[in-house]
Coordinates of C-alpha atoms and ligand atoms in Angstrom, one line a residue:
M1 CA 14.6 -16.9 3.4
A2 CA 12.5 -13.8 2.6
E3 CA 10.0 -16.2 0.9
D4 CA 9.8 -18.2 4.1
T5 CA 9.0 -15.1 6.1
F6 CA 6.3 -14.1 3.6
K7 CA 4.7 -17.5 4.0
K8 CA 4.8 -17.1 7.8
V9 CA 3.3 -13.6 7.5
I10 CA 0.4 -15.0 5.4
A11 CA -0.2 -17.8 7.8
H12 CA -0.1 -15.4 10.8
A13 CA -2.5 -13.0 9.1
K14 CA -5.0 -15.8 8.9
E15 CA -4.4 -17.4 12.3
Y16 CA -4.9 -14.1 14.2
G17 CA -7.9 -12.6 12.3
F18 CA -6.2 -10.2 10.0
V19 CA -6.8 -11.5 6.5
F20 CA -9.0 -14.4 5.2
Q21 CA -9.4 -15.7 1.7
S22 CA -12.8 -14.5 0.4
S23 CA -15.5 -17.2 0.4
E24 CA -13.1 -19.7 2.0
I25 CA -15.7 -22.3 2.8
Y26 CA -16.3 -22.5 -1.0
D27 CA -12.6 -22.9 -1.6
G28 CA -12.1 -19.2 -2.0
L29 CA -12.2 -16.7 -4.8
S30 CA -8.9 -16.0 -6.5
A31 CA -7.2 -12.6 -5.6
V32 CA -10.1 -11.5 -3.4
Y33 CA -9.7 -11.3 0.4
D34 CA -11.6 -10.4 3.5
Y35 CA -10.3 -8.5 6.5
G36 CA -11.0 -10.1 9.9
Q37 CA -11.5 -8.6 13.3
N38 CA -7.9 -7.3 13.7
G39 CA -7.2 -6.7 10.0
S40 CA -10.2 -4.4 9.6
E41 CA -9.0 -2.3 12.6
L42 CA -5.5 -2.0 11.2
K43 CA -6.9 -1.0 7.8
E44 CA -9.1 1.7 9.4
N45 CA -6.1 3.1 11.2
I46 CA -4.1 3.2 8.0
K47 CA -6.9 5.0 6.3
R48 CA -7.3 7.4 9.1
Y49 CA -3.5 8.2 9.1
W50 CA -3.8 9.0 5.4
K51 CA -7.1 10.9 5.4
D52 CA -6.2 13.1 8.4
S53 CA -2.7 13.8 7.0
M54 CA -4.5 15.1 3.9
V55 CA -7.6 16.8 5.1
K56 CA -6.9 17.8 8.7
L57 CA -3.4 18.9 8.1
H58 CA -4.0 20.9 4.9
E59 CA -6.6 23.7 5.0
N60 CA -6.9 23.5 1.3
I61 CA -7.7 19.8 0.9
V62 CA -11.2 18.3 1.4
G63 CA -12.5 14.8 1.2
I64 CA -15.3 13.3 -0.8
D65 CA -16.9 9.9 -1.2
S66 CA -18.1 9.3 -4.8
A67 CA -20.0 6.3 -6.2
I68 CA -18.4 3.2 -7.6
F69 CA -20.7 3.1 -10.6
M70 CA -20.2 6.0 -13.0
H71 CA -21.5 7.1 -16.3
P72 CA -19.9 4.8 -19.0
T73 CA -18.6 7.8 -20.9
V74 CA -16.4 8.7 -18.0
W75 CA -14.2 5.7 -18.9
K76 CA -14.1 6.7 -22.6
A77 CA -12.9 10.2 -21.6
S78 CA -10.3 8.9 -19.2
G79 CA -8.9 6.5 -21.8
H80 CA -9.7 3.3 -19.8
V81 CA -12.0 1.8 -22.4
G82 CA -9.4 2.2 -25.1
A83 CA -6.2 1.7 -23.3
F84 CA -6.5 0.2 -19.8
N85 CA -5.0 -3.1 -21.1
D86 CA -2.3 -5.5 -20.1
P87 CA -0.5 -7.6 -22.7
L88 CA -1.1 -11.3 -21.9
I89 CA 0.6 -14.4 -23.2
D90 CA -0.1 -18.1 -22.6
N91 CA 2.3 -21.0 -22.4
K92 CA 0.8 -23.8 -24.6
D93 CA 2.4 -26.6 -22.5
S94 CA 1.5 -25.5 -18.9
K95 CA -1.7 -23.6 -20.1
K96 CA -0.6 -20.9 -17.6
R97 CA -1.3 -17.2 -18.5
Y98 CA 1.2 -14.4 -17.9
R99 CA 1.6 -10.7 -18.3
A100 CA 4.1 -10.4 -21.1
D101 CA 5.5 -7.2 -19.6
V102 CA 6.0 -9.0 -16.2
L103 CA 7.8 -11.9 -17.9
I104 CA 10.3 -9.4 -19.4
E105 CA 10.6 -7.4 -16.2
D106 CA 11.3 -10.5 -14.2
H107 CA 13.9 -11.5 -16.8
I108 CA 15.7 -8.2 -16.4
A109 CA 15.5 -8.5 -12.6
K110 CA 17.4 -11.8 -12.9
I111 CA 20.2 -10.2 -14.9
E112 CA 20.3 -7.4 -12.3
A113 CA 20.5 -10.0 -9.5
K114 CA 23.6 -11.5 -11.3
I115 CA 25.3 -8.1 -11.4
N116 CA 24.6 -7.6 -7.7
K117 CA 26.0 -11.0 -6.9
D118 CA 29.2 -10.2 -8.7
V119 CA 29.5 -6.9 -6.8
E120 CA 28.9 -8.6 -3.5
K121 CA 31.7 -11.1 -4.3
A122 CA 34.1 -8.4 -5.3
K123 CA 33.2 -6.5 -2.1
K124 CA 34.2 -9.5 0.0
R125 CA 37.4 -10.1 -2.0
F126 CA 38.7 -6.5 -2.0
G127 CA 37.5 -5.5 1.5
D128 CA 37.8 -1.8 2.5
A129 CA 39.7 -0.9 -0.7
F130 CA 36.7 -1.7 -2.8
D131 CA 35.3 1.1 -5.0
E132 CA 31.8 -0.1 -6.0
K133 CA 31.2 2.7 -8.5
Q134 CA 34.4 2.1 -10.3
F135 CA 33.9 -1.6 -10.3
R136 CA 30.4 -1.2 -11.9
E137 CA 31.8 1.1 -14.5
T138 CA 34.8 -0.9 -15.5
N139 CA 34.2 -4.6 -14.9
G140 CA 33.8 -6.3 -18.3
R141 CA 31.2 -8.9 -17.3
I142 CA 29.0 -6.2 -15.5
L143 CA 29.2 -3.9 -18.5
E144 CA 28.1 -6.6 -20.8
R145 CA 25.2 -7.5 -18.6
Q146 CA 24.2 -3.8 -18.1
N147 CA 24.3 -3.3 -21.9
K148 CA 22.0 -6.3 -22.3
I149 CA 19.5 -4.8 -19.8
N150 CA 19.7 -1.5 -21.6
G151 CA 19.0 -3.2 -25.0
I152 CA 16.0 -5.1 -23.7
N153 CA 14.6 -2.0 -22.0
E154 CA 15.0 0.1 -25.1
R155 CA 13.1 -2.4 -27.3
F156 CA 10.5 -3.0 -24.6
V157 CA 9.8 0.7 -24.1
K158 CA 9.5 1.3 -27.8
A159 CA 7.2 -1.7 -28.4
T160 CA 5.0 -0.7 -25.5
S161 CA 4.6 2.9 -26.5
E162 CA 3.8 1.8 -30.1
G163 CA 1.5 -1.0 -28.9
D164 CA 3.6 -3.4 -31.0
L165 CA 2.5 -6.8 -29.6
T166 CA 4.5 -8.8 -32.1
E167 CA 7.7 -7.1 -31.0
I168 CA 6.9 -7.8 -27.3
K169 CA 6.6 -11.5 -28.2
Q170 CA 9.8 -11.3 -30.2
I171 CA 11.7 -10.0 -27.1
I172 CA 10.4 -13.0 -25.1
I173 CA 11.6 -15.4 -27.9
D174 CA 15.0 -13.6 -28.4
E175 CA 15.7 -13.6 -24.7
S176 CA 14.8 -17.3 -24.5
I177 CA 12.3 -16.6 -21.6
T178 CA 10.8 -19.8 -20.4
C179 CA 7.5 -20.6 -18.6
P180 CA 8.4 -20.9 -14.9
V181 CA 6.0 -23.9 -14.6
S182 CA 6.6 -26.0 -17.8
G183 CA 10.1 -24.6 -18.6
S184 CA 9.1 -24.4 -22.2
K185 CA 9.3 -21.6 -24.8
N186 CA 6.1 -22.7 -26.5
W187 CA 4.2 -19.3 -26.3
T188 CA 1.0 -18.0 -27.9
D189 CA 0.9 -14.6 -29.5
V190 CA 0.6 -11.6 -27.2
R191 CA -3.0 -10.2 -26.9
Q192 CA -4.4 -7.1 -25.2
F193 CA -6.7 -7.7 -22.3
N194 CA -8.9 -4.9 -20.8
L195 CA -8.8 -4.9 -17.0
M196 CA -12.2 -3.3 -16.3
F197 CA -15.1 -5.4 -15.0
D198 CA -18.4 -4.6 -16.6
T199 CA -22.0 -5.2 -15.6
K200 CA -25.4 -4.1 -16.6
L201 CA -27.4 -1.2 -15.2
G202 CA -31.2 -1.6 -15.1
S203 CA -33.5 -4.6 -14.5
V204 CA -34.6 -5.3 -18.0
S205 CA -31.7 -6.9 -19.8
E206 CA -32.6 -5.7 -23.3
D207 CA -32.6 -2.1 -22.2
A208 CA -29.6 -2.6 -20.0
D209 CA -26.6 -0.4 -20.5
K210 CA -23.0 -1.7 -20.0
I211 CA -21.4 0.1 -17.0
Y212 CA -18.1 -0.5 -15.3
L213 CA -16.9 -1.1 -11.8
R214 CA -14.4 1.7 -11.4
P215 CA -10.7 0.7 -11.9
E216 CA -9.6 3.8 -9.9
T217 CA -11.2 6.3 -7.6
A218 CA -9.6 9.3 -9.3
Q219 CA -12.3 9.8 -11.9
G220 CA -14.9 10.3 -9.2
I221 CA -12.7 13.3 -8.1
F222 CA -12.3 14.7 -11.6
V223 CA -16.0 14.7 -12.4
N224 CA -16.7 16.4 -9.1
Y225 CA -14.0 19.0 -9.5
L226 CA -16.4 21.9 -10.2
N227 CA -19.0 20.8 -7.7
V228 CA -16.4 20.9 -4.9
Q229 CA -14.7 24.0 -6.2
K230 CA -17.9 26.0 -6.3
T231 CA -19.7 24.7 -3.2
G232 CA -16.5 24.8 -1.1
R233 CA -15.5 28.2 -2.6
M234 CA -12.1 26.6 -3.1
K235 CA -9.2 28.7 -4.5
L236 CA -6.3 27.2 -6.4
P237 CA -4.2 25.4 -5.3
F238 CA -6.5 23.0 -3.6
G239 CA -6.9 19.2 -3.3
I240 CA -9.7 16.6 -3.2
A241 CA -9.0 13.4 -1.3
Q242 CA -10.9 10.1 -1.5
I243 CA -10.7 6.6 -0.2
G244 CA -12.7 3.8 -1.9
K245 CA -12.9 0.5 -3.6
A246 CA -11.5 -0.1 -7.1
F247 CA -11.7 -3.2 -9.2
R248 CA -9.3 -4.6 -11.8
N249 CA -9.5 -8.0 -13.6
E250 CA -5.8 -8.6 -13.0
I251 CA -4.4 -11.4 -15.3
V252 CA -1.9 -12.6 -12.8
A253 CA -3.0 -12.0 -9.3
R254 CA -0.3 -13.2 -7.0
Q255 CA 1.5 -12.3 -3.9
F256 CA -1.4 -12.3 -1.4
I257 CA -3.0 -8.9 -1.0
F258 CA -0.3 -7.2 -3.2
R259 CA -2.3 -7.5 -6.4
M260 CA -6.0 -8.0 -5.9
R261 CA -9.1 -7.9 -8.1
E262 CA -11.0 -5.9 -5.6
F263 CA -8.9 -3.5 -3.6
E264 CA -9.0 0.0 -2.0
Q265 CA -7.3 3.1 -3.0
M266 CA -6.4 6.4 -1.3
E267 CA -6.1 9.1 -3.9
M268 CA -5.7 12.8 -3.8
Q269 CA -5.8 15.2 -6.8
F270 CA -4.2 18.5 -6.2
F271 CA -5.4 21.2 -8.6
I272 CA -2.9 23.9 -9.5
R273 CA -2.0 26.6 -12.0
S274 CA 0.0 25.5 -15.0
G275 CA 3.7 26.4 -14.5
E276 CA 3.6 25.3 -10.9
E277 CA 3.6 21.5 -11.6
D278 CA 7.3 20.9 -11.1
K279 CA 7.4 22.6 -7.7
Q280 CA 4.2 20.9 -6.6
F281 CA 5.4 17.5 -7.9
D282 CA 8.5 17.9 -5.8
Y283 CA 6.5 19.0 -2.7
W284 CA 4.2 15.9 -2.9
K285 CA 7.1 13.6 -3.5
T286 CA 8.8 14.9 -0.3
L287 CA 5.7 14.9 1.8
R288 CA 4.5 11.4 0.7
M289 CA 8.0 10.0 1.5
Q290 CA 7.9 11.7 4.9
W291 CA 4.5 10.2 5.6
H292 CA 5.9 6.7 4.9
K293 CA 9.1 7.1 6.9
A294 CA 7.3 8.6 9.9
L295 CA 6.0 5.1 10.6
G296 CA 9.5 3.9 11.5
L297 CA 9.4 0.8 9.4
G298 CA 13.0 1.5 8.3
D299 CA 14.1 4.3 5.9
E300 CA 16.1 1.8 3.9
N301 CA 12.9 0.1 2.9
Y302 CA 11.7 2.9 0.6
R303 CA 13.0 4.3 -2.7
F304 CA 11.7 6.3 -5.6
H305 CA 11.5 4.8 -9.0
D306 CA 11.0 7.4 -11.8
H307 CA 9.0 6.3 -14.8
E308 CA 10.9 6.2 -18.1
N309 CA 7.9 5.2 -20.1
L310 CA 5.5 8.2 -19.5
A311 CA 1.9 8.4 -20.8
H312 CA 1.6 11.0 -23.5
Y313 CA -0.2 13.4 -21.2
A314 CA 2.1 13.0 -18.2
K315 CA 4.9 15.4 -17.4
A316 CA 6.4 13.2 -14.7
A317 CA 5.6 10.1 -12.7
T318 CA 7.4 8.3 -9.9
D319 CA 6.6 5.3 -7.7
I320 CA 7.4 5.0 -4.1
E321 CA 8.7 1.4 -3.9
F322 CA 8.8 -0.6 -0.7
N323 CA 10.9 -3.5 0.2
F324 CA 8.2 -6.2 0.5
P325 CA 9.2 -9.8 1.4
F326 CA 9.4 -10.4 -2.3
G327 CA 11.6 -7.4 -3.1
F328 CA 11.2 -3.7 -3.9
K329 CA 7.8 -3.1 -5.6
E330 CA 5.4 -0.2 -6.2
L331 CA 3.5 1.0 -3.1
E332 CA 2.4 4.4 -4.2
G333 CA 2.3 6.5 -7.4
I334 CA 2.8 10.2 -7.7
H335 CA 1.9 11.7 -11.1
S336 CA 2.1 15.1 -12.7
R337 CA -0.9 14.8 -15.1
T338 CA -1.1 18.2 -16.7
D339 CA -4.7 19.3 -17.6
F340 CA -5.4 16.0 -19.4
D341 CA -8.1 14.5 -17.3
L342 CA -10.3 17.7 -16.8
S343 CA -9.8 18.6 -20.5
Q344 CA -11.0 15.1 -21.5
H345 CA -14.1 15.4 -19.3
Q346 CA -14.8 18.8 -20.6
K347 CA -14.6 17.5 -24.2
F348 CA -16.7 14.4 -23.6
S349 CA -19.3 16.0 -21.4
G350 CA -19.6 19.3 -23.2
K351 CA -19.5 21.0 -19.8
K352 CA -16.9 23.7 -18.9
L353 CA -14.5 22.5 -16.2
Q354 CA -12.6 25.7 -15.8
Y355 CA -11.4 27.8 -12.9
F356 CA -11.9 31.6 -12.9
D357 CA -8.7 33.0 -11.5
P358 CA -9.5 36.3 -9.7
E359 CA -5.8 37.1 -9.6
T360 CA -5.3 37.0 -13.4
N361 CA -8.9 37.6 -14.4
T362 CA -8.7 34.6 -16.7
S363 CA -10.4 31.2 -16.9
Y364 CA -8.5 28.0 -17.5
V365 CA -8.5 24.2 -16.9
P366 CA -6.2 23.6 -13.9
Y367 CA -3.2 21.2 -13.9
V368 CA -3.2 18.2 -11.5
I369 CA -0.7 16.4 -9.3
E370 CA -2.0 13.1 -8.2
T371 CA -0.9 10.9 -5.3
S372 CA -2.3 7.4 -5.3
I373 CA -1.7 4.5 -2.9
G374 CA -3.4 1.2 -2.3
V375 CA -4.7 0.6 1.2
D376 CA -4.1 -3.1 0.9
R377 CA -0.5 -2.7 -0.3
M378 CA 0.1 -0.3 2.6
F379 CA -1.4 -3.0 4.9
L380 CA 1.0 -5.6 3.6
A381 CA 3.9 -3.2 3.9
V382 CA 3.1 -2.5 7.6
L383 CA 2.2 -6.1 8.5
S384 CA 5.3 -7.7 6.8
K385 CA 7.8 -5.3 8.5
A386 CA 6.0 -5.5 11.9
F387 CA 6.2 -9.3 11.9
E388 CA 9.1 -10.7 14.0
E389 CA 10.0 -14.0 15.5
E390 CA 12.2 -13.1 18.4
T391 CA 14.3 -15.6 20.3
I392 CA 14.0 -14.9 24.1
K393 CA 15.5 -16.4 27.2
K394 CA 13.2 -17.9 29.7
D395 CA 13.7 -17.8 33.5
D396 CA 15.0 -21.5 33.4
G397 CA 17.7 -20.5 30.9
K398 CA 16.1 -22.1 27.9
T399 CA 15.1 -20.1 24.9
E400 CA 11.7 -19.7 23.2
I401 CA 10.4 -17.9 20.1
R402 CA 8.1 -15.0 20.7
T403 CA 6.0 -13.9 17.7
V404 CA 5.4 -10.2 17.9
L405 CA 3.9 -7.6 15.6
R406 CA 5.8 -4.4 16.2
F407 CA 3.1 -2.1 14.7
P408 CA 3.6 1.6 14.9
P409 CA 1.4 2.2 18.1
A410 CA -1.0 4.5 16.3
L411 CA -1.8 1.8 13.8
A412 CA -2.1 -1.1 16.2
P413 CA -5.6 -2.7 16.0
V414 CA -5.9 -3.0 19.8
K415 CA -4.2 -0.4 22.0
A416 CA -4.4 -2.0 25.4
A417 CA -5.4 -5.4 26.8
I418 CA -6.9 -5.4 30.3
L419 CA -6.1 -8.6 32.1
P420 CA -7.2 -9.6 35.6
L421 CA -4.5 -11.9 37.1
I422 CA -7.1 -14.4 38.2
K423 CA -10.8 -14.8 37.7
K424 CA -11.9 -14.2 41.3
D425 CA -11.3 -12.1 44.5
G426 CA -12.9 -9.1 42.8
L427 CA -10.2 -8.7 40.2
P428 CA -12.5 -9.1 37.2
E429 CA -14.7 -6.3 38.6
K430 CA -11.8 -4.0 39.1
A431 CA -10.4 -4.8 35.7
R432 CA -13.8 -3.9 34.1
E433 CA -13.5 -0.5 35.9
V434 CA -10.2 0.0 34.1
L435 CA -11.8 -1.0 30.9
N436 CA -14.6 1.5 31.4
L437 CA -12.1 4.2 32.0
L438 CA -10.2 3.5 28.8
K439 CA -12.7 2.2 26.3
Y440 CA -14.1 5.5 25.0
D441 CA -10.7 6.7 23.8
F442 CA -8.8 3.5 23.0
N443 CA -9.7 0.2 21.4
C444 CA -9.2 -2.2 24.3
Q445 CA -9.6 -6.0 24.8
Y446 CA -10.6 -7.6 28.0
E447 CA -9.2 -11.1 28.6
E448 CA -9.4 -13.4 31.6
K449 CA -8.9 -16.8 30.2
D450 CA -5.5 -18.8 30.4
S451 CA -2.3 -17.9 32.3
I452 CA -1.0 -14.4 32.2
G453 CA 2.0 -15.5 30.1
K454 CA -0.2 -17.0 27.5
R455 CA -2.4 -13.9 27.4
Y456 CA 0.7 -11.7 26.9
R457 CA 1.8 -13.8 24.0
R458 CA -1.6 -13.6 22.3
Q459 CA -1.5 -9.8 22.6
D460 CA 2.1 -9.7 21.2
A461 CA 0.9 -11.7 18.3
I462 CA -1.7 -9.1 17.4
G463 CA 0.6 -6.2 18.1
T464 CA -1.1 -4.7 21.2
P465 CA 1.4 -2.0 22.6
F466 CA 0.2 -2.2 26.2
C467 CA -1.0 -5.0 28.6
I468 CA -2.5 -3.9 31.9
T469 CA -2.6 -6.5 34.6
I470 CA -4.9 -6.1 37.6
D471 CA -3.8 -8.1 40.7
H472 CA -4.5 -8.1 44.5
Q473 CA -2.3 -5.1 45.1
T474 CA -4.5 -3.1 42.7
L475 CA -7.4 -3.5 45.1
E476 CA -5.2 -2.0 47.8
D477 CA -3.4 0.9 46.1
N478 CA -5.1 1.4 42.7
T479 CA -1.9 0.5 40.8
V480 CA -1.5 -1.9 37.9
T481 CA 1.3 -3.6 36.1
L482 CA 1.9 -2.0 32.7
R483 CA 3.7 -4.3 30.3
Y484 CA 5.2 -2.9 27.1
R485 CA 5.0 -5.0 23.9
D486 CA 8.4 -4.2 22.4
T487 CA 10.6 -4.5 25.5
M488 CA 8.4 -6.7 27.6
A489 CA 9.5 -4.4 30.4
Q490 CA 6.9 -3.9 33.2
D491 CA 6.1 -0.8 35.3
R492 CA 3.9 -0.3 38.3
V493 CA 1.6 2.7 37.5
T494 CA -1.6 4.2 39.0
I495 CA -4.8 3.6 37.2
D496 CA -5.4 7.4 36.9
D497 CA -2.2 7.8 34.9
L498 CA -3.1 5.1 32.3
P499 CA -5.1 7.3 29.8
A500 CA -2.2 9.8 29.5
I501 CA 0.5 7.1 29.2
I502 CA -1.4 5.3 26.5
D503 CA -2.4 8.4 24.6
K504 CA 1.2 9.7 24.5
E505 CA 2.2 6.5 22.7
V506 CA -0.7 5.9 20.3
N507 CA -1.7 9.4 19.3
F508 CA -1.5 10.1 15.6
K509 CA 0.0 13.4 16.5
N510 CA 3.3 11.6 17.0
L511 CA 3.3 10.8 13.3
F512 CA 1.9 14.0 12.0
E513 CA 4.5 16.1 13.8
K514 CA 7.2 14.4 11.7
L515 CA 5.6 15.8 8.5
S516 CA 6.6 19.3 7.2
V517 CA 3.1 20.5 6.5
Ligands
GAP601 N1 -5.2 6.9 -10.4 C1 -3.9 6.4 -10.6 C2 -3.8 5.0 -10.4 O1 -4.8 4.3 -10.2 P1 -2.1 3.0 -10.3 O2 -0.6 3.0 -10.3 O3 -2.8 2.2 -11.3 O4 -2.6 4.5 -10.4 C3 -2.3 3.3 -7.7 O5 -2.6 2.6 -8.9 C4 -2.0 2.4 -6.5 O6 -3.1 1.5 -6.3 C5 -0.8 1.5 -6.7 O7 0.4 2.1 -6.4 C6 -1.1 0.4 -5.7 O8 -0.7 0.7 -4.4 C7 -2.6 0.3 -5.8 N2 -3.0 -0.8 -6.7 C8 -3.2 -0.8 -8.1 N3 -3.6 -2.0 -8.5 C9 -3.8 -2.8 -7.4 C10 -4.2 -4.1 -7.3 N4 -4.6 -4.9 -8.3 N5 -4.3 -4.6 -6.0 C11 -3.9 -3.9 -4.9 N6 -3.5 -2.6 -5.1 C12 -3.4 -2.1 -6.3

């Protein structure tokens, strides 16, 4: 069912100019996508929501825009050259390639699904008297399955932290994990695969130096820490925010724009005194969750997932997971990174990256809390929850399906559609007057083709919150019909009132006021 919805969302995204496969006329490029006329607007609005919530709402956060190409030593210092790897494994029969860790995680998810099924069954059987906690803690079959999960997790975490690829393969064999395509257990050994794309700098290839396309935007922030701190006269704590492209040669790029090879990140590094990291980590966890929930896509669709397998330098890490059509998956990461990154850059560059603290009269390398979210994943989250096929009753008593994108109004690509009822009698001219009144403040669309009903449906399908219809009465009394996307209700309002009515609904302030900043 959810898979069905996902397919519909993908088809809808293409049909209505949100997302196209890259280079489609050449049969596409795997895991690379283009954003169309409506998609690029939605994406811009998501970015604006994020950037303004960081930079406008916090007086101690500033934005930068660093280059995609960076000095190759940056990636040695950050650890990406040595350790930005995924363990990959091939099935010899299907010739399909998988991430070994994902095969194991999917296997665990299947066992979890069996547990949940048992719980659901028991819930139905026992009705109101059912105590889920007690059932999970005492039911023999559930305990057995939970022990199995714990055992696999323990082995997997140990093997990953020790980089023991033989043991990772052994888990796959011991658990009888089969290839989803061939159904066989005929696996190759597990190998490490570095996810960074490289290219050459310089026009003469013999002199060329290998450089990388950045796999994250964060390093552009770290290497500019001192530039920003000094030129902006920033005092701790302060943050640097950036939105930009990142590139990863993902082994398994599935699930539409969820895992792409070229994608966009919104990252913020918050520089703090050591000792304040736990308090700041909690602050950013709370604020980032508020930012998501303010959109009204359903509080039940978010959850935290704390990392058990922490990098050696990390003090804490959590993901905000979202209930995508294919289940709960990572949408954003929040990381307490100590002074690791700046210290590494200090070591590799030989330049001091310290902060002189006037309060304590000492110099030190600040600690960092990072928030990192993918624009494209956020786009998918918003689009998939906004999509609805609503059954509505027509005037003749029959039913029909209305496809509507219930975007949060501030994020909607088009805010208002201006529709003259017919193409004559001076109505188009009057409609263009309305367009001229609104177009400087709101992204509007003017449409005069087809019946008004068809035009309403087209606007519903791209998530336009308001349709404004200009008819003969408009010429007499300067009023229009205002139709609301979500309820399809219609009001008669004066043209002069339109800017305020629309602004009230689509203003980002509505979202920002829900954040405790
Ligand atoms: N600087 C930390 C960092 O890059 P990450 O967990 O690797 O952390 C952060 O990535 C976010 O970037 C993820 O939560 C996800 O939203 C997004 N992201 C990562 N890889 C992606 C990919 N291949 N396609 C789309 N989004 C991706």
